[in-house]
Amino acid sequence: MANLVITIDGPAASGKSTVARLLAERLDASFLDTGAMYRAVTLAAMRAGAHMSDEDELLGVIESSEFEFSAEAGKTTVCVNGVEVTEQIRGPEVTANARYAAAAPRVREKLVEMQRQFAAGEERIVTEGRDQGTVAFADADIKFYLTADPRERARRRQAELRAAGEERNLEQIQTAIEDRDNSDQSRTTGPLRPADDAIVVDTTELGIEEVVEKLLACVDEKCSGKG
Ligand code: C5P
């Protein structure tokens, strides 16, 4: 197990990925984007023509596919069966369909196992997702839960899409985000919720750099206590 495990959980578009990546950079730690894993499995299942609500078929796709995740140059590069799919896993159809893999207990079990294996080989790790502090790394050194007002999260997502040349309606983005929140919070296995010992940070009024500084201050405080 890594010497330092920091988990960041939270709802869709709460800024987790960006913050986790920057925090990892500042701490010289590895970064794990577990959402990319659910997305990659979803894309592989869609391409294989699997029935998304059939857990056995999803597991079959995991068994027969080769997944590679690497965090370099500030982004998570994802390959399925040797082909890079970093952009494809961010598409709206994959985003909407990821709920099936996320709700399948044995798929979650498998992905959590892969997450722990990854962490075991790292000195320090910042990992982000929905269940990192509650399930995957319940013994993590420091747990954060990032949240923000749904309207603000929708605005951020809209700005991101705009920067990528895509114009989308704010209401529709917010509805899709709230839909994903509901489905993440209501599943039985690994539901989205703050761990009992998580530090909850509301980022509605904060910029990315402010959030990173806040988290770093918490890490410093905890680590100085650890010696
Ligand atoms: O974080 P991101 O939006 O990339 O995650 C994609 C989907 O994967 C989420 O909507 C969520 O349902 C699922 N997920 C999960 N557990 C994680 C990470 C992501 O269920 N640890």
mmCIF file of C-alpha atoms and ligand atoms in Angstrom:
data_model
loop_
_atom_site.group_PDB
_atom_site.id
_atom_site.type_symbol
_atom_site.label_atom_id
_atom_site.label_comp_id
_atom_site.label_asym_id
_atom_site.label_seq_id
_atom_site.Cartn_x
_atom_site.Cartn_y
_atom_site.Cartn_z
ATOM 1 C CA MET A 1 0.000 0.000 0.000
ATOM 2 C CA ALA A 2 1.182 3.526 -0.759
ATOM 3 C CA ASN A 3 2.647 5.649 2.055
ATOM 4 C CA LEU A 4 0.198 8.431 1.477
ATOM 5 C CA VAL A 5 -3.308 7.890 0.132
ATOM 6 C CA ILE A 6 -5.539 10.903 -0.466
ATOM 7 C CA THR A 7 -9.079 10.364 -1.710
ATOM 8 C CA ILE A 8 -11.299 12.960 -3.361
ATOM 9 C CA ASP A 9 -14.930 12.056 -3.898
ATOM 10 C CA GLY A 10 -17.844 14.164 -4.986
ATOM 11 C CA PRO A 11 -20.656 14.639 -7.491
ATOM 12 C CA ALA A 12 -20.320 15.198 -11.232
ATOM 13 C CA ALA A 13 -18.559 18.385 -12.337
ATOM 14 C CA SER A 14 -17.536 19.353 -8.802
ATOM 15 C CA GLY A 15 -13.979 19.982 -10.021
ATOM 16 C CA LYS A 16 -12.582 16.754 -8.531
ATOM 17 C CA SER A 17 -10.466 15.728 -11.502
ATOM 18 C CA THR A 18 -8.765 19.071 -12.014
ATOM 19 C CA VAL A 19 -8.188 19.546 -8.297
ATOM 20 C CA ALA A 20 -6.959 15.969 -7.798
ATOM 21 C CA ARG A 21 -4.558 16.283 -10.707
ATOM 22 C CA LEU A 22 -3.123 19.583 -9.437
ATOM 23 C CA LEU A 23 -2.903 18.309 -5.874
ATOM 24 C CA ALA A 24 -1.044 15.211 -7.083
ATOM 25 C CA GLU A 25 1.368 17.415 -9.026
ATOM 26 C CA ARG A 26 2.045 19.613 -6.008
ATOM 27 C CA LEU A 27 2.627 16.573 -3.775
ATOM 28 C CA ASP A 28 4.639 14.674 -6.354
ATOM 29 C CA ALA A 29 2.050 11.897 -6.095
ATOM 30 C CA SER A 30 0.420 9.633 -8.691
ATOM 31 C CA PHE A 31 -3.079 10.451 -9.782
ATOM 32 C CA LEU A 32 -5.919 8.024 -10.400
ATOM 33 C CA ASP A 33 -9.094 9.090 -12.224
ATOM 34 C CA THR A 34 -11.475 6.230 -11.394
ATOM 35 C CA GLY A 35 -14.314 7.758 -13.442
ATOM 36 C CA ALA A 36 -12.146 7.087 -16.502
ATOM 37 C CA MET A 37 -12.241 3.381 -15.568
ATOM 38 C CA TYR A 38 -16.057 3.249 -15.501
ATOM 39 C CA ARG A 39 -16.102 5.204 -18.745
ATOM 40 C CA ALA A 40 -13.594 2.881 -20.444
ATOM 41 C CA VAL A 41 -15.572 -0.224 -19.430
ATOM 42 C CA THR A 42 -18.745 1.455 -20.711
ATOM 43 C CA LEU A 43 -17.196 2.324 -24.065
ATOM 44 C CA ALA A 44 -15.773 -1.194 -24.458
ATOM 45 C CA ALA A 45 -19.211 -2.678 -23.634
ATOM 46 C CA MET A 46 -20.972 -0.371 -26.099
ATOM 47 C CA ARG A 47 -18.518 -1.300 -28.831
ATOM 48 C CA ALA A 48 -18.944 -5.000 -28.053
ATOM 49 C CA GLY A 49 -22.718 -4.605 -28.395
ATOM 50 C CA ALA A 50 -23.251 -5.763 -24.788
ATOM 51 C CA HIS A 51 -26.565 -5.304 -23.031
ATOM 52 C CA MET A 52 -25.632 -2.544 -20.632
ATOM 53 C CA SER A 53 -27.902 -3.731 -17.848
ATOM 54 C CA ASP A 54 -26.575 -7.301 -17.979
ATOM 55 C CA GLU A 55 -23.838 -7.546 -15.347
ATOM 56 C CA ASP A 56 -22.453 -10.836 -16.676
ATOM 57 C CA GLU A 57 -21.998 -9.306 -20.105
ATOM 58 C CA LEU A 58 -20.227 -6.286 -18.620
ATOM 59 C CA LEU A 59 -17.926 -8.590 -16.649
ATOM 60 C CA GLY A 60 -17.269 -10.599 -19.818
ATOM 61 C CA VAL A 61 -16.197 -7.387 -21.561
ATOM 62 C CA ILE A 62 -13.830 -6.538 -18.688
ATOM 63 C CA GLU A 63 -12.311 -10.027 -18.793
ATOM 64 C CA SER A 64 -11.796 -9.997 -22.539
ATOM 65 C CA SER A 65 -10.482 -6.440 -22.884
ATOM 66 C CA GLU A 66 -7.171 -4.896 -22.057
ATOM 67 C CA PHE A 67 -7.334 -1.531 -20.303
ATOM 68 C CA GLU A 68 -4.439 0.851 -19.832
ATOM 69 C CA PHE A 69 -4.601 4.057 -17.832
ATOM 70 C CA SER A 70 -1.728 6.465 -17.576
ATOM 71 C CA ALA A 71 -1.643 9.926 -16.075
ATOM 72 C CA GLU A 72 0.818 12.023 -17.976
ATOM 73 C CA ALA A 73 1.161 15.648 -19.026
ATOM 74 C CA GLY A 74 -1.768 16.617 -16.818
ATOM 75 C CA LYS A 75 -4.338 14.231 -18.269
ATOM 76 C CA THR A 76 -5.413 10.628 -18.007
ATOM 77 C CA THR A 77 -4.709 8.737 -21.202
ATOM 78 C CA VAL A 78 -6.893 5.679 -21.676
ATOM 79 C CA CYS A 79 -6.364 2.782 -24.092
ATOM 80 C CA VAL A 80 -8.734 -0.128 -24.685
ATOM 81 C CA ASN A 81 -7.221 -3.101 -26.507
ATOM 82 C CA GLY A 82 -4.221 -1.020 -27.519
ATOM 83 C CA VAL A 83 -6.275 1.814 -29.050
ATOM 84 C CA GLU A 84 -6.343 5.236 -27.433
ATOM 85 C CA VAL A 85 -9.876 6.308 -26.447
ATOM 86 C CA THR A 86 -9.085 9.284 -24.199
ATOM 87 C CA GLU A 87 -11.472 11.610 -26.048
ATOM 88 C CA GLN A 88 -14.137 8.999 -26.888
ATOM 89 C CA ILE A 89 -14.787 8.102 -23.240
ATOM 90 C CA ARG A 90 -15.840 11.724 -22.564
ATOM 91 C CA GLY A 91 -18.660 11.671 -25.155
ATOM 92 C CA PRO A 92 -22.285 12.218 -24.021
ATOM 93 C CA GLU A 93 -23.386 8.653 -24.812
ATOM 94 C CA VAL A 94 -20.639 7.106 -22.687
ATOM 95 C CA THR A 95 -21.367 9.630 -19.920
ATOM 96 C CA ALA A 96 -25.053 8.664 -19.918
ATOM 97 C CA ASN A 97 -24.373 4.912 -20.116
ATOM 98 C CA ALA A 98 -21.701 4.833 -17.370
ATOM 99 C CA ARG A 99 -24.487 4.447 -14.818
ATOM 100 C CA TYR A 100 -24.900 0.761 -15.772
ATOM 101 C CA ALA A 101 -21.307 -0.230 -14.990
ATOM 102 C CA ALA A 102 -21.457 1.996 -11.897
ATOM 103 C CA ALA A 103 -24.552 0.216 -10.558
ATOM 104 C CA ALA A 104 -23.241 -3.327 -11.148
ATOM 105 C CA PRO A 105 -21.811 -4.635 -7.821
ATOM 106 C CA ARG A 106 -19.409 -7.167 -9.349
ATOM 107 C CA VAL A 107 -18.123 -4.617 -11.858
ATOM 108 C CA ARG A 108 -17.478 -2.223 -8.957
ATOM 109 C CA GLU A 109 -15.721 -4.988 -7.035
ATOM 110 C CA LYS A 110 -13.458 -5.676 -10.001
ATOM 111 C CA LEU A 111 -12.634 -2.005 -10.561
ATOM 112 C CA VAL A 112 -11.993 -1.404 -6.854
ATOM 113 C CA GLU A 113 -9.576 -4.353 -6.939
ATOM 114 C CA MET A 114 -7.773 -2.754 -9.920
ATOM 115 C CA GLN A 115 -7.649 0.582 -8.075
ATOM 116 C CA ARG A 116 -6.066 -1.025 -5.013
ATOM 117 C CA GLN A 117 -3.553 -2.871 -7.169
ATOM 118 C CA PHE A 118 -2.576 0.407 -8.799
ATOM 119 C CA ALA A 119 -2.184 2.126 -5.411
ATOM 120 C CA ALA A 120 -0.069 -0.733 -4.070
ATOM 121 C CA GLY A 121 2.635 0.079 -6.590
ATOM 122 C CA GLU A 122 2.765 3.802 -5.822
ATOM 123 C CA GLU A 123 4.574 5.752 -3.118
ATOM 124 C CA ARG A 124 1.905 8.471 -2.850
ATOM 125 C CA ILE A 125 -1.439 8.623 -4.563
ATOM 126 C CA VAL A 126 -4.319 11.029 -5.031
ATOM 127 C CA THR A 127 -7.360 9.130 -6.236
ATOM 128 C CA GLU A 128 -10.721 10.600 -7.217
ATOM 129 C CA GLY A 129 -14.189 9.207 -7.843
ATOM 130 C CA ARG A 130 -17.387 8.496 -5.935
ATOM 131 C CA ASP A 131 -16.414 5.707 -3.504
ATOM 132 C CA GLN A 132 -12.712 6.193 -2.957
ATOM 133 C CA GLY A 133 -12.918 7.255 0.686
ATOM 134 C CA THR A 134 -15.894 5.062 1.560
ATOM 135 C CA VAL A 135 -15.032 1.746 -0.147
ATOM 136 C CA ALA A 136 -11.817 1.537 -2.187
ATOM 137 C CA PHE A 137 -9.551 3.224 0.388
ATOM 138 C CA ALA A 138 -11.522 3.294 3.606
ATOM 139 C CA ASP A 139 -8.180 3.577 5.487
ATOM 140 C CA ALA A 140 -6.915 6.517 3.413
ATOM 141 C CA ASP A 141 -4.736 9.060 5.217
ATOM 142 C CA ILE A 142 -6.836 12.014 4.132
ATOM 143 C CA LYS A 143 -10.300 12.054 2.595
ATOM 144 C CA PHE A 144 -11.923 14.984 0.848
ATOM 145 C CA TYR A 145 -15.443 15.380 -0.441
ATOM 146 C CA LEU A 146 -15.832 18.206 -2.951
ATOM 147 C CA THR A 147 -19.233 19.568 -3.670
ATOM 148 C CA ALA A 148 -20.772 22.634 -5.328
ATOM 149 C CA ASP A 149 -24.168 24.021 -6.121
ATOM 150 C CA PRO A 150 -25.662 22.180 -9.173
ATOM 151 C CA ARG A 151 -26.144 25.461 -11.066
ATOM 152 C CA GLU A 152 -22.497 26.357 -10.595
ATOM 153 C CA ARG A 153 -21.419 22.870 -11.636
ATOM 154 C CA ALA A 154 -23.540 23.198 -14.784
ATOM 155 C CA ARG A 155 -21.922 26.574 -15.544
ATOM 156 C CA ARG A 156 -18.461 25.063 -15.192
ATOM 157 C CA ARG A 157 -19.338 22.168 -17.470
ATOM 158 C CA GLN A 158 -20.822 24.574 -20.005
ATOM 159 C CA ALA A 159 -17.613 26.649 -20.001
ATOM 160 C CA GLU A 160 -15.530 23.491 -20.480
ATOM 161 C CA LEU A 161 -17.685 22.419 -23.428
ATOM 162 C CA ARG A 162 -17.570 25.920 -24.891
ATOM 163 C CA ALA A 163 -13.781 25.886 -24.690
ATOM 164 C CA ALA A 164 -13.902 22.645 -26.679
ATOM 165 C CA GLY A 165 -16.103 24.330 -29.316
ATOM 166 C CA GLU A 166 -19.413 22.815 -28.194
ATOM 167 C CA GLU A 167 -22.387 25.034 -27.326
ATOM 168 C CA ARG A 168 -24.916 23.455 -24.938
ATOM 169 C CA ASN A 169 -27.960 24.711 -23.069
ATOM 170 C CA LEU A 170 -27.359 25.382 -19.355
ATOM 171 C CA GLU A 171 -30.687 23.900 -18.189
ATOM 172 C CA GLN A 172 -30.040 20.672 -20.072
ATOM 173 C CA ILE A 173 -26.537 20.376 -18.644
ATOM 174 C CA GLN A 174 -27.858 20.926 -15.117
ATOM 175 C CA THR A 175 -30.609 18.327 -15.585
ATOM 176 C CA ALA A 176 -28.073 15.765 -16.830
ATOM 177 C CA ILE A 177 -25.773 16.508 -13.866
ATOM 178 C CA GLU A 178 -28.626 16.156 -11.351
ATOM 179 C CA ASP A 179 -29.691 12.915 -13.019
ATOM 180 C CA ARG A 180 -26.202 11.511 -12.590
ATOM 181 C CA ASP A 181 -26.089 12.685 -8.957
ATOM 182 C CA ASN A 182 -29.358 10.871 -8.255
ATOM 183 C CA SER A 183 -28.225 7.679 -9.864
ATOM 184 C CA ASP A 184 -24.810 7.836 -8.085
ATOM 185 C CA GLN A 185 -26.426 8.495 -4.696
ATOM 186 C CA SER A 186 -29.176 5.917 -4.930
ATOM 187 C CA ARG A 187 -27.310 2.756 -5.971
ATOM 188 C CA THR A 188 -26.831 0.110 -3.304
ATOM 189 C CA THR A 189 -23.152 -0.625 -3.891
ATOM 190 C CA GLY A 190 -20.605 2.169 -3.455
ATOM 191 C CA PRO A 191 -23.132 5.011 -3.481
ATOM 192 C CA LEU A 192 -21.899 8.572 -3.625
ATOM 193 C CA ARG A 193 -21.678 9.991 -0.114
ATOM 194 C CA PRO A 194 -18.995 11.633 2.022
ATOM 195 C CA ALA A 195 -17.048 9.206 4.226
ATOM 196 C CA ASP A 196 -17.737 9.837 7.918
ATOM 197 C CA ASP A 197 -14.191 11.148 8.324
ATOM 198 C CA ALA A 198 -14.082 13.162 5.085
ATOM 199 C CA ILE A 199 -13.301 16.873 4.985
ATOM 200 C CA VAL A 200 -16.190 18.388 3.029
ATOM 201 C CA VAL A 201 -15.282 21.366 0.841
ATOM 202 C CA ASP A 202 -17.976 23.404 -0.888
ATOM 203 C CA THR A 203 -16.308 24.861 -3.983
ATOM 204 C CA THR A 204 -19.283 26.947 -5.225
ATOM 205 C CA GLU A 205 -17.549 30.217 -4.409
ATOM 206 C CA LEU A 206 -13.968 29.061 -4.890
ATOM 207 C CA GLY A 207 -11.603 29.037 -7.853
ATOM 208 C CA ILE A 208 -9.560 25.924 -8.663
ATOM 209 C CA GLU A 209 -6.339 27.349 -7.218
ATOM 210 C CA GLU A 210 -8.114 28.309 -3.979
ATOM 211 C CA VAL A 211 -9.473 24.780 -3.621
ATOM 212 C CA VAL A 212 -6.043 23.263 -4.230
ATOM 213 C CA GLU A 213 -4.492 25.588 -1.619
ATOM 214 C CA LYS A 214 -7.194 24.676 0.885
ATOM 215 C CA LEU A 215 -6.624 20.957 0.373
ATOM 216 C CA LEU A 216 -2.856 21.363 0.542
ATOM 217 C CA ALA A 217 -3.202 23.166 3.875
ATOM 218 C CA CYS A 218 -5.233 20.210 5.226
ATOM 219 C CA VAL A 219 -2.635 17.744 3.927
ATOM 220 C CA ASP A 220 0.193 19.750 5.541
ATOM 221 C CA GLU A 221 -1.662 19.828 8.825
ATOM 222 C CA LYS A 222 -2.340 16.074 8.806
ATOM 223 C CA CYS A 223 1.165 15.181 7.668
ATOM 224 C CA SER A 224 2.862 17.336 10.273
ATOM 225 C CA GLY A 225 0.829 15.437 12.866
ATOM 226 C CA LYS A 226 1.959 12.162 11.302
ATOM 227 C CA GLY A 227 5.660 13.148 11.585
HETATM 228 O O1 C5P B 1 -16.089 11.170 -12.634
HETATM 229 P P1 C5P B 1 -16.706 10.819 -13.958
HETATM 230 O O2 C5P B 1 -17.804 11.745 -14.362
HETATM 231 O O3 C5P B 1 -15.691 10.665 -15.048
HETATM 232 O O4 C5P B 1 -17.344 9.375 -13.728
HETATM 233 C C1 C5P B 1 -18.119 8.744 -14.725
HETATM 234 C C2 C5P B 1 -19.180 7.881 -14.047
HETATM 235 O O5 C5P B 1 -18.567 6.778 -13.414
HETATM 236 C C3 C5P B 1 -19.964 8.601 -12.958
HETATM 237 O O6 C5P B 1 -21.172 9.141 -13.444
HETATM 238 C C4 C5P B 1 -20.231 7.541 -11.902
HETATM 239 O O7 C5P B 1 -21.498 6.979 -12.088
HETATM 240 C C5 C5P B 1 -19.191 6.485 -12.178
HETATM 241 N N1 C5P B 1 -18.161 6.404 -11.133
HETATM 242 C C6 C5P B 1 -18.411 5.593 -10.043
HETATM 243 N N2 C5P B 1 -17.447 5.413 -9.091
HETATM 244 C C7 C5P B 1 -16.268 6.019 -9.186
HETATM 245 C C8 C5P B 1 -16.006 6.881 -10.272
HETATM 246 C C9 C5P B 1 -16.994 7.059 -11.228
HETATM 247 O O8 C5P B 1 -19.492 5.035 -9.934
HETATM 248 N N3 C5P B 1 -15.341 5.797 -8.256
#
